[in-house]
Tab-separated table of C-alpha atoms and ligand atoms in Angstrom:
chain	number	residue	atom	x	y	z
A	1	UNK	CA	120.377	130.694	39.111
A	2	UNK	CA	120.996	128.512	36.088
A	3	UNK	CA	124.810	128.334	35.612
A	4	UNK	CA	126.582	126.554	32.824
A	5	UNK	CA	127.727	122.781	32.818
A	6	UNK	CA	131.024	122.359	32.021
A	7	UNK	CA	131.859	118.860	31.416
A	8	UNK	CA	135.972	117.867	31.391
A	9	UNK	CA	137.993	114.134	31.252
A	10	UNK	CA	141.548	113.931	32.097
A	11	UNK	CA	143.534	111.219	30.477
A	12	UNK	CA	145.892	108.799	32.776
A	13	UNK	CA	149.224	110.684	31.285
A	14	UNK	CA	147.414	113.938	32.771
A	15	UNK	CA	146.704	112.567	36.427
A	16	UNK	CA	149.917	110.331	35.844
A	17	UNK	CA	151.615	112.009	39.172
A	18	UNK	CA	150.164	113.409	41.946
A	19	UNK	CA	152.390	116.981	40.728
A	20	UNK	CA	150.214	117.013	37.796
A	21	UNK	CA	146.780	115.728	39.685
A	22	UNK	CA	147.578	119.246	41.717
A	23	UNK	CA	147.566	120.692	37.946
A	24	UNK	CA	144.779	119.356	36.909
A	25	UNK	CA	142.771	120.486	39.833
A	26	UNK	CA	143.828	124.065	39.948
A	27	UNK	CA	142.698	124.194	36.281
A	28	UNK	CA	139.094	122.746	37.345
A	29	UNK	CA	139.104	125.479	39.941
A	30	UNK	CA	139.117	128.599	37.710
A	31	UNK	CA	135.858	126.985	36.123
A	32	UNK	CA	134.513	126.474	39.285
A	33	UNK	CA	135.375	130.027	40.466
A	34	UNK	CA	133.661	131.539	37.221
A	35	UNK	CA	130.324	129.901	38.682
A	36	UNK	CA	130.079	126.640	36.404
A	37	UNK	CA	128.966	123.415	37.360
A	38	UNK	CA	132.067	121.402	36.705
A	39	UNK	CA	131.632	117.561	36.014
A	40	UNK	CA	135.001	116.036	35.880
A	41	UNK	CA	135.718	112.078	34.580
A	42	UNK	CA	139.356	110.747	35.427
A	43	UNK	CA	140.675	107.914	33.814
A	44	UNK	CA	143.531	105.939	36.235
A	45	UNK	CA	146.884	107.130	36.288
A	46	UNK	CA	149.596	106.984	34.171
A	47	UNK	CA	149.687	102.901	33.371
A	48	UNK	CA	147.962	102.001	35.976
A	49	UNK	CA	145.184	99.603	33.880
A	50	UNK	CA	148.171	97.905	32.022
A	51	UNK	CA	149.458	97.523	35.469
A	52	UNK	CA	146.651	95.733	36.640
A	53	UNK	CA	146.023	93.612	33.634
A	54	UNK	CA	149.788	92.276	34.038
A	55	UNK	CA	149.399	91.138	37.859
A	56	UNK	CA	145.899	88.822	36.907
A	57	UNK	CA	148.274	87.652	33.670
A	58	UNK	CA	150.308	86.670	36.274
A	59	UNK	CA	147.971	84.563	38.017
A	60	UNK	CA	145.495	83.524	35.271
A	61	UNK	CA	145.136	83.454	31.138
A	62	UNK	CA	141.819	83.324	31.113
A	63	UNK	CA	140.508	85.363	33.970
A	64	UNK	CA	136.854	85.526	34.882
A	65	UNK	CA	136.086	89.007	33.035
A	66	UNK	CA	133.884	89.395	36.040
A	67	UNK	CA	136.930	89.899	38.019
A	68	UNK	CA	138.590	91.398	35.544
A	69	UNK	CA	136.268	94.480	35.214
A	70	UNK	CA	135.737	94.214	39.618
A	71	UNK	CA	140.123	94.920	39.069
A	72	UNK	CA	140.390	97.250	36.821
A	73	UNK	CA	138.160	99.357	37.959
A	74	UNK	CA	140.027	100.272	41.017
A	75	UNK	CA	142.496	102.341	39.139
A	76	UNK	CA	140.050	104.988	38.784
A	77	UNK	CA	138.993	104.650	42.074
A	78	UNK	CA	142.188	106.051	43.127
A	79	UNK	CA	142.983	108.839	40.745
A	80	UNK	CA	139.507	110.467	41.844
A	81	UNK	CA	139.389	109.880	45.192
A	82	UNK	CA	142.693	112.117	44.774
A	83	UNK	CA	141.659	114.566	42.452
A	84	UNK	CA	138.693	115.559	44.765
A	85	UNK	CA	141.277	115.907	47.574
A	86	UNK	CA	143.245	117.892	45.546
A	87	UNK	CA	140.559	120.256	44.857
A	88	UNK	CA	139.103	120.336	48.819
A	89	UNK	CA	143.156	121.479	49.358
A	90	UNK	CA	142.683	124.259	46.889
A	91	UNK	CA	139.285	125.150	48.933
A	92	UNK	CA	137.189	123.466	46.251
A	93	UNK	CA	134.248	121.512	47.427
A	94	UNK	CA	134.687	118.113	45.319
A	95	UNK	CA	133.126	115.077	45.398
A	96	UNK	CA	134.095	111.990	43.624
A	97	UNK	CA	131.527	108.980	42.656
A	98	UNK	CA	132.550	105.823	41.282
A	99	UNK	CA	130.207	104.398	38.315
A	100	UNK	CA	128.011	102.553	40.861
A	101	UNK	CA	127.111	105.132	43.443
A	102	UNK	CA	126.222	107.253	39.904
A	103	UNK	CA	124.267	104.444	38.503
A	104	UNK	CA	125.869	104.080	35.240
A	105	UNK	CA	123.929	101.646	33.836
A	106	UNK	CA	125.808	99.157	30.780
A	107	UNK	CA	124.363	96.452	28.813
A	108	UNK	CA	126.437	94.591	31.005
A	109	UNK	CA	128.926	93.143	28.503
A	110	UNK	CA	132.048	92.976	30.582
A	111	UNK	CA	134.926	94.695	29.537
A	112	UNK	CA	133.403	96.221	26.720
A	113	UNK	CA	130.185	97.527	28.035
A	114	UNK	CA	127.930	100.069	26.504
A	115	UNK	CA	126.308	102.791	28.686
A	116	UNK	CA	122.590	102.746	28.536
A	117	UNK	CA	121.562	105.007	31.515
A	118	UNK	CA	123.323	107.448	33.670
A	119	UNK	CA	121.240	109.188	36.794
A	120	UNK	CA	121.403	112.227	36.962
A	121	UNK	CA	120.147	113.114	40.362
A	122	UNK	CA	122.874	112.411	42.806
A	123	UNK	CA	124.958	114.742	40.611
A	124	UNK	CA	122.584	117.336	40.510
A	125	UNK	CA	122.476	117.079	44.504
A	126	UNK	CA	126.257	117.677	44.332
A	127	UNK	CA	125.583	120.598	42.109
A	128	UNK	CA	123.236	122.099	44.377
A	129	UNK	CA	125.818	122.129	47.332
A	130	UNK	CA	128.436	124.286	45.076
A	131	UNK	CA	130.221	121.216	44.179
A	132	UNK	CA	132.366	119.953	41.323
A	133	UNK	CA	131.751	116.477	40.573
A	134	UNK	CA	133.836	114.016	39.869
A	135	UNK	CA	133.183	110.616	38.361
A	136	UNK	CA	135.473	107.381	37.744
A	137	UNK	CA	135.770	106.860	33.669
A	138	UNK	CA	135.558	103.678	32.189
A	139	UNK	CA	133.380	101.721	34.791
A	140	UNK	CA	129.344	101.136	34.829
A	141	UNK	CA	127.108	98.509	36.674
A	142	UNK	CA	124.749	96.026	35.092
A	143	UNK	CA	121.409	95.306	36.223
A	144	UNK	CA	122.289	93.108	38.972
A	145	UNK	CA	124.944	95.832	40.290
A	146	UNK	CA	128.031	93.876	38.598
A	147	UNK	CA	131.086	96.633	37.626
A	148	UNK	CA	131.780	96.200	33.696
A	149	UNK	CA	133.945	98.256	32.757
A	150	UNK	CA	133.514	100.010	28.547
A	151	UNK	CA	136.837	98.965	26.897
A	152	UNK	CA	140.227	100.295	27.064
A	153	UNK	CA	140.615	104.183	26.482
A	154	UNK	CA	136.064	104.181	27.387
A	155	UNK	CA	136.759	106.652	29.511
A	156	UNK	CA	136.195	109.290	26.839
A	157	UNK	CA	132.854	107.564	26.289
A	158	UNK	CA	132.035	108.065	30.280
A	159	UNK	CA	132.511	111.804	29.535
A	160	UNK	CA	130.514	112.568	26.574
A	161	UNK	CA	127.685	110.041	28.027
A	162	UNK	CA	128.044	112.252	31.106
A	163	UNK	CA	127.678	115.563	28.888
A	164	UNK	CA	124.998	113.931	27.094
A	165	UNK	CA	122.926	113.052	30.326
A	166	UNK	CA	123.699	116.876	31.688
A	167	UNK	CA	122.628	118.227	28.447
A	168	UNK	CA	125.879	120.071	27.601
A	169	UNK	CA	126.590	121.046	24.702
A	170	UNK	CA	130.069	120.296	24.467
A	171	UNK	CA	133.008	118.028	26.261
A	172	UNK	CA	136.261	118.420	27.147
A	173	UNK	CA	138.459	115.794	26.422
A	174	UNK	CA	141.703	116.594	28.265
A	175	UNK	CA	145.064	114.761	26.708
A	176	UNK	CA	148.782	114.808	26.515
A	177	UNK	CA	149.077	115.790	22.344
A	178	UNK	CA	146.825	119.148	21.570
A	179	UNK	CA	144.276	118.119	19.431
A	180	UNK	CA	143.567	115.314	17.182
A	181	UNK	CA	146.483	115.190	14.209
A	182	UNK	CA	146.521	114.223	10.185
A	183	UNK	CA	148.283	110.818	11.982
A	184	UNK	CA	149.775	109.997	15.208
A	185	UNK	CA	151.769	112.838	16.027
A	186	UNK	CA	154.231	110.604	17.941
A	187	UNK	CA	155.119	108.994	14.352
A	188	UNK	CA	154.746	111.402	11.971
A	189	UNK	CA	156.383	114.267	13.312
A	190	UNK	CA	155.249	116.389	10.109
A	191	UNK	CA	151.333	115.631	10.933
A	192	UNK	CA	148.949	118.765	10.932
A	193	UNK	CA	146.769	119.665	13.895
A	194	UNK	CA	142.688	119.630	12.772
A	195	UNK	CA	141.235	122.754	14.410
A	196	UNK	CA	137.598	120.894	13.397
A	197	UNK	CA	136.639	117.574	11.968
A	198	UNK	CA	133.758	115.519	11.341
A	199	UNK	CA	132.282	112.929	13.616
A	200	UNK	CA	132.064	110.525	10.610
A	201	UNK	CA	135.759	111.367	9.814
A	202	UNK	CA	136.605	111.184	13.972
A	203	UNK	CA	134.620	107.586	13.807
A	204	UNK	CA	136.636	105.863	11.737
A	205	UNK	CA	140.049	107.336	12.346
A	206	UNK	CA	138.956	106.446	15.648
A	207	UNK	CA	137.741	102.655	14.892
A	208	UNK	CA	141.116	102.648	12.464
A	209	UNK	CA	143.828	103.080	14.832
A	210	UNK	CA	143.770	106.899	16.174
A	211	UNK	CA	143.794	106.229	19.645
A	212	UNK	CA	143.465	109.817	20.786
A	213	UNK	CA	139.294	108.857	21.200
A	214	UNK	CA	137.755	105.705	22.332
A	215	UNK	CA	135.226	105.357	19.164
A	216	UNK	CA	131.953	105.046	21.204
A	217	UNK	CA	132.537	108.613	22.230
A	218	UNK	CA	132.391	109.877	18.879
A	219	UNK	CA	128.970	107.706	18.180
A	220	UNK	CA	127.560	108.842	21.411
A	221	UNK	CA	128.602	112.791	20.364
A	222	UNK	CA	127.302	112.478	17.332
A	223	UNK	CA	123.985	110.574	18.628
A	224	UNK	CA	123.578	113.073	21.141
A	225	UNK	CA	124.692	116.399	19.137
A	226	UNK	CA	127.854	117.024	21.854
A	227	UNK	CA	130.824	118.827	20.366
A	228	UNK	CA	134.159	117.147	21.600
A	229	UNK	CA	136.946	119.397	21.919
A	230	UNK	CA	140.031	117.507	22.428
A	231	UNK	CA	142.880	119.662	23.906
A	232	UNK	CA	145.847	119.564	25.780
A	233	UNK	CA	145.686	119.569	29.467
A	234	UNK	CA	149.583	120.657	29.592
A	235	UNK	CA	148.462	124.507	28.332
A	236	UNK	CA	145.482	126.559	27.520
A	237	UNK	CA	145.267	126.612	23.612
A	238	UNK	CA	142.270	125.347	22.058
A	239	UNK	CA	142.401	121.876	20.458
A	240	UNK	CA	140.546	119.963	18.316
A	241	UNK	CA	136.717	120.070	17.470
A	242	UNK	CA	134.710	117.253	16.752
A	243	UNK	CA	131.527	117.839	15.037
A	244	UNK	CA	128.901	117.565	12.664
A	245	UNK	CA	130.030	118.057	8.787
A	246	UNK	CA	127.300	121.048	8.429
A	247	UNK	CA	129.241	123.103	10.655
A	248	UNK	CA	132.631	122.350	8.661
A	249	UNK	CA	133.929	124.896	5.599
A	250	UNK	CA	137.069	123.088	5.004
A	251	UNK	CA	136.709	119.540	3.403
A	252	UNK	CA	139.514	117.756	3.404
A	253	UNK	CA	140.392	115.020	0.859
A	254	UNK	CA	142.433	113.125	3.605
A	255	UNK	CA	142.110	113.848	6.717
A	256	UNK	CA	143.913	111.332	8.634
A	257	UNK	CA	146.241	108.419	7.564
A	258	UNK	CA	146.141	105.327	10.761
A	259	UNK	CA	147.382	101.816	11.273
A	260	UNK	CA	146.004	99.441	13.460
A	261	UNK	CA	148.373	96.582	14.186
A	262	UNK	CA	146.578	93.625	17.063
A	263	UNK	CA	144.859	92.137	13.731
A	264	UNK	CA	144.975	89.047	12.682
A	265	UNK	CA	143.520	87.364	9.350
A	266	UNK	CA	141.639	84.032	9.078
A	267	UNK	CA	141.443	82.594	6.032
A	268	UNK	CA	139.319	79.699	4.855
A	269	UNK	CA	139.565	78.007	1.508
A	270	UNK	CA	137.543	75.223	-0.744
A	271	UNK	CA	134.180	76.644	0.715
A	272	UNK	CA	131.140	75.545	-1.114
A	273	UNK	CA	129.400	78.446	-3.064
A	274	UNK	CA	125.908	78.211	-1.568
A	275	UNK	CA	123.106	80.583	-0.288
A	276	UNK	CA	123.702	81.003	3.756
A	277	UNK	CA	127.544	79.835	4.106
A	278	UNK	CA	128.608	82.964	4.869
A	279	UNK	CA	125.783	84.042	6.975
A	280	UNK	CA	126.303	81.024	9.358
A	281	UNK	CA	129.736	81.485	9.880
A	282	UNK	CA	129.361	85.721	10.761
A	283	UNK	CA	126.301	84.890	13.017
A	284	UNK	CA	128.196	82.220	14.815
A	285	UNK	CA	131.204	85.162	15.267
A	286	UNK	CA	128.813	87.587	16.808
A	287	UNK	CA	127.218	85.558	19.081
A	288	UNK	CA	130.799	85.290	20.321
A	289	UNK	CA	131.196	89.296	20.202
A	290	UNK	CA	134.104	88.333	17.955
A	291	UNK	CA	134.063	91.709	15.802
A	292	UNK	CA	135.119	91.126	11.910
A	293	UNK	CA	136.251	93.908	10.316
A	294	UNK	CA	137.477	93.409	6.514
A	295	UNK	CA	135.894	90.794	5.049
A	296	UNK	CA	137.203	89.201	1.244
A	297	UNK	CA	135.211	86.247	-0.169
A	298	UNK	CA	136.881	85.955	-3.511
A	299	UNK	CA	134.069	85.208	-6.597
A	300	UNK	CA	134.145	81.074	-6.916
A	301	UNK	CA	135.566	78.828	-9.241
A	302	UNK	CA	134.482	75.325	-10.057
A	303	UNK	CA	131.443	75.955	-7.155
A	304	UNK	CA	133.912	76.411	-4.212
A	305	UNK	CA	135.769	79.574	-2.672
A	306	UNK	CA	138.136	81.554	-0.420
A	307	UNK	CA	136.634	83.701	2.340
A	308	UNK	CA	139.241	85.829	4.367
A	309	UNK	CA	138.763	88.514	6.934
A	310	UNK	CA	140.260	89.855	9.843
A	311	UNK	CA	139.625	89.906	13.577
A	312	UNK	CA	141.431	91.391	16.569
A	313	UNK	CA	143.954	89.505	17.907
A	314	UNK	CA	142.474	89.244	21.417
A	315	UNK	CA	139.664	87.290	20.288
A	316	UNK	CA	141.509	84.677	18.223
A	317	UNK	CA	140.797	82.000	21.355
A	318	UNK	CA	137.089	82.983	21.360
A	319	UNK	CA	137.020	82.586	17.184
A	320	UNK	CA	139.206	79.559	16.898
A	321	UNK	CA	137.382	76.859	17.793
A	322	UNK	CA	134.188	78.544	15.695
A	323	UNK	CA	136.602	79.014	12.542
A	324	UNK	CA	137.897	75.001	12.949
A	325	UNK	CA	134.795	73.801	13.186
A	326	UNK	CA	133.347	75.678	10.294
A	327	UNK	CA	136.578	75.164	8.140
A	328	UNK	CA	135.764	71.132	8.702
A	329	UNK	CA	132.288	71.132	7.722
A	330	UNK	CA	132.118	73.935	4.550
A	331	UNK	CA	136.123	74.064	3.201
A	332	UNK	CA	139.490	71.942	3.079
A	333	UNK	CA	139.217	71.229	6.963
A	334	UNK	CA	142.281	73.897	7.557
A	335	UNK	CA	141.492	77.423	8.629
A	336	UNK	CA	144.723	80.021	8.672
A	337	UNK	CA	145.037	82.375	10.762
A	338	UNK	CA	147.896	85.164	10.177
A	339	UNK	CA	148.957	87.217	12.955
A	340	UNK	CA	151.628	89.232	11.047
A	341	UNK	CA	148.899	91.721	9.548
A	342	UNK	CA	148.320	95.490	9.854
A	343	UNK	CA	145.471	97.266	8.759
A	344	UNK	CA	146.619	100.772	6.990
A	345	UNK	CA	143.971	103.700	6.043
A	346	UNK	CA	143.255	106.929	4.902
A	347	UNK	CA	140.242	108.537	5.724
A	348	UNK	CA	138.199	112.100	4.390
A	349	UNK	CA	135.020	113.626	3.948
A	350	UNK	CA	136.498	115.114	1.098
A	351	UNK	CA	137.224	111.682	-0.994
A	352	UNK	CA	133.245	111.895	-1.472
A	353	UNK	CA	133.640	113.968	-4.121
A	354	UNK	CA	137.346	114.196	-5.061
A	355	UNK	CA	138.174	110.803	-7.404
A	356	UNK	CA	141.563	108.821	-7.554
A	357	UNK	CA	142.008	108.103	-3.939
A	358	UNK	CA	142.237	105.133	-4.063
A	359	UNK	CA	144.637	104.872	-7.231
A	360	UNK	CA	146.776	107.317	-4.983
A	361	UNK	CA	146.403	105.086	-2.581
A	362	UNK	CA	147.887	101.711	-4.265
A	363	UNK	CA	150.436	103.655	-6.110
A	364	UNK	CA	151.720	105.219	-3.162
A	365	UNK	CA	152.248	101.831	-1.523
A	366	UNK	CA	153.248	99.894	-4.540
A	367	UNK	CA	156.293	102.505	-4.920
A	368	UNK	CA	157.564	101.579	-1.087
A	369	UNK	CA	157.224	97.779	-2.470
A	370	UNK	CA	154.412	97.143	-0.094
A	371	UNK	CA	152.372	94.206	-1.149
A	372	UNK	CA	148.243	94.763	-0.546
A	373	UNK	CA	146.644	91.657	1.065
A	374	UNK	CA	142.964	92.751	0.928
A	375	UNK	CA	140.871	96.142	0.423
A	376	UNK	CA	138.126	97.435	2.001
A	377	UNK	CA	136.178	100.763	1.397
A	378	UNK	CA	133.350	103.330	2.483
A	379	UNK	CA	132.164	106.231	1.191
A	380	UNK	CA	135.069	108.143	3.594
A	381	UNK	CA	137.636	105.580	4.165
A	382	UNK	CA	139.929	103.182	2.289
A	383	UNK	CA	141.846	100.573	4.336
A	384	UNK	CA	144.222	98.136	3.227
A	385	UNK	CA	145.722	94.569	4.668
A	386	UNK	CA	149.537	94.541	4.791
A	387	UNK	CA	152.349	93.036	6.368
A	388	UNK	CA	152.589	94.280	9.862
A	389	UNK	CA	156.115	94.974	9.851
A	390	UNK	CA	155.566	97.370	6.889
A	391	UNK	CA	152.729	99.620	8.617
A	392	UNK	CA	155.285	102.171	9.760
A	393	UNK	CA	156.510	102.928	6.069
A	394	UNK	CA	153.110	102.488	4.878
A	395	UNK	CA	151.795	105.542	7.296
A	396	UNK	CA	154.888	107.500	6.025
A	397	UNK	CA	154.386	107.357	2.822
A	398	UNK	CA	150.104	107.603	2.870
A	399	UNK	CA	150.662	110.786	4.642
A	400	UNK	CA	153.595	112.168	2.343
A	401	UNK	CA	151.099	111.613	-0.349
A	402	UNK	CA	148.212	112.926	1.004
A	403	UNK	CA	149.510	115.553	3.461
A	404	UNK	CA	152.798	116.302	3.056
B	1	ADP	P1	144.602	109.698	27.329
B	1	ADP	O1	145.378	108.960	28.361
B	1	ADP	O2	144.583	111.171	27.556
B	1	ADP	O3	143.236	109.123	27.074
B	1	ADP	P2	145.547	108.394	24.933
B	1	ADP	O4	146.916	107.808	25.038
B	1	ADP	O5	144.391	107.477	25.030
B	1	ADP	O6	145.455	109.561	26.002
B	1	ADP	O7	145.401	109.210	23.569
B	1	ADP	C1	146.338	110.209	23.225
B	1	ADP	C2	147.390	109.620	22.308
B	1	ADP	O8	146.787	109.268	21.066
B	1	ADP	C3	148.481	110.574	21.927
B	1	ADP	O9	149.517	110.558	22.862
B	1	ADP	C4	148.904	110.096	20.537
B	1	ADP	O10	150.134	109.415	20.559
B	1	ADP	C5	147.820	109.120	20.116
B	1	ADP	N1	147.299	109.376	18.764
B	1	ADP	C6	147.135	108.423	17.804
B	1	ADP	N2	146.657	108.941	16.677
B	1	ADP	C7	146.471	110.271	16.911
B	1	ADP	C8	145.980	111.361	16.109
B	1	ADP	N3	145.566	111.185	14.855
B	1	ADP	N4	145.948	112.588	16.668
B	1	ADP	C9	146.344	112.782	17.957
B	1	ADP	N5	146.834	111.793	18.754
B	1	ADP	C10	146.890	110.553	18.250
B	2	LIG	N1	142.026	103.460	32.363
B	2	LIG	C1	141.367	102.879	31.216
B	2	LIG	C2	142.393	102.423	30.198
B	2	LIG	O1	143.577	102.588	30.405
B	2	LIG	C3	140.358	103.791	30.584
B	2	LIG	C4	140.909	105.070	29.990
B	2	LIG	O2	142.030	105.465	30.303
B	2	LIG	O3	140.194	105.693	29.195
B	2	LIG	O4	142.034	101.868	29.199
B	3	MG	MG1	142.502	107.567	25.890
């Protein structure tokens, strides 16, 4: 008999007591009494990761992210190992798996690894037996049997890799707001629920500042053709769905207004205007995994000019020394780095073929006497650099504007 696999993650805010674990698992249950093959990835509970992160700050500020990942992975450990007692209470046969014993294979880049491989086959044996499965988000191995974990909020990705590997053709994504919002619902109290919304769209709200999916997910989804419906785990209305543009009547112009604060900008001036400046200094940054994400290199004067961008702020210490160096031998031997930056944006399929977005944009900003630092566009996005302690007002009134 070939029944149907159902693949669901719960959020730490939904396995944040044991009360709501008990929730959770009578909710797994009715799938599991329909005759589906439940697969269910837990991320730790409640604050449990931030938890952890504060005791090693305690100890160390500069950890070995070997140990890192080998702590923070033990969060998970625990909110599954409970879930899958939960469900054996309820008369559910469950059994958890951490990321090892599944053989969740990374590129082994600790603390943000990427999943390469998952095996399939010890799941399949739980399957057989009438099982649900359950699997610790957020954690893989590398080659030599190292845990790296995939990034903070990766347990989403865990889950749609998992759907991915099962071959289902959608994935659950289990949260405390009911679907993903025009902006953070939290904020903007007037913010519209989606009831569908393009992976492109999803990806950069995502990579923007939407926190409600880690962004990976959405690549791997949209790599691997999985629809992610994000719902609420608190009742039983349908949610959000993510998907692919073809399937999507409504195009919005705006679909989502974000900020993303944790930036900082670097800027380097006097740089001589010459063929493979910039390329040496980006290269250097990468081989760092030092992400850039707005980049401004203003056009030069008198042979020499500016290049800005921005990076998180977490990898200032790994960028510093690159950014010194570089300022030293190509510009004025000073390289700035502002921490008091905040990167707002709207984002829509629709803004493809609607015109004056942008214009909107500017205007909207200019009229809450917001200054714009830098700019950066796509063909479905507009972002722009601005004083981090204007980012709330700048949401406001981008989503006024655009949404209402
Ligand atoms: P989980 O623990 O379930 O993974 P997260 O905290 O990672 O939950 O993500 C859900 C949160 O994302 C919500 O509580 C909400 O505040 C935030 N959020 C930010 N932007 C959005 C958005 N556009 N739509 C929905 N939620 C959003
Ligand atoms: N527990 C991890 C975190 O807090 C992963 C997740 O929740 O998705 O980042
Ligand atoms: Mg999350």
């Amino acid at each position: 008999m070939s029944s149907k696999i159902v693949v669901q993650k719960y959020g730490g805010t939904s396995v944040g007591d044991t009360t709501k674990i008990k929730n959770v698992a009578k909710r797994i249950k009715r799938y599991h009494d329909e005759g589906q093959k439940v697969a269910v990835v837990v991320s730790a509970m409640g604050h449990t990761t931030d938890e952890l992160v504060d005791l090693a700050d305690q100890i160390s500020k500069n950890p070995p992210k070997r140990e890192m990942d080998m702590l923070l992975s033990t969060g998970e450990q625990v909110s599954i190992a409970l879930l899958a007692i939960a469900l054996n209470e309820l008369g559910v046969p469950a059994q958890s798996f951490t990321g090892s014993q599944l053989k969740i294979l990374t590129d082994g880049n600790f603390s943000n690894g990427k999943i390469e491989m998952i095996d399939r086959s010890r799941i399949d044996e739980a399957f057989n037996k009438g099982k649900v499965v359950i699997v610790a988000g957020f954690q893989g191995i590398d080659k030599d049997e190292n845990i790296v974990t995939l990034g903070r909020g990766g347990s989403d990705t865990s889950a749609v890799a998992l759907a991915a590997a099962l071959g289902a053709d959608e994935c659950e994504i289990y949260t405390d707001v009911d679907g993903v919002y025009t902006a953070d619902p939290r904020k903007i109290p007037t913010a519209k629920m989606h009831k569908q919304i393009t992976y492109e769209e999803m990806l950069e709200l995502a990579s923007l500042g939407a926190g409600v999916l880690h962004s990976r997910s959405v690549e791997l989804g949209m790599n691997y053709n999985v629809v992610i419906h994000v719902r609420s785990s608190f009742h039983d209305k349908p949610g959000t769905l993510v998907m692919s543009e073809d399937k999507i009547m409504e195009k919005m112009k705006v679909s989502g207004v974000t900020a993303k604060g944790d930036q900082a900008r670097v800027t380097i001036a006097d740089v001589k205007d010459k063929p493979g400046i910039a390329a040496d200094l980006f290269t250097q940054l990468s081989n760092k995994d030092v992400i850039v994400d707005v980049i401004v290199q203003s056009s030069p004067r008198d042979g020499i000019n500016t290049i800005s961008f921005t990076i998180a702020k977490k990898d200032i210490t790994a960028a510093k020394p690159i950014i010194e160096a570089y300022a030293k031998e190509h510009g004025n031997g000073k390289a700035e780095i502002d921490e008091n930056i905040s990167i707002v944006s709207a984002v829509g399929v629709g803004m493809k073929s609607h015109v004056g977005v942008a214009a909107k944009m500017f205007q909207s900003l200019a009229e809450k006497n917001i200054n714009i630092e830098m700019i950066s566009t796509s063909e479905i996005k507009i972002s722009c650099v601005i004083k981090q302690n204007q980012a709330e007002d700048a949401v406001k009134a981008l989503h006024t504007t655009f949404i209402g």
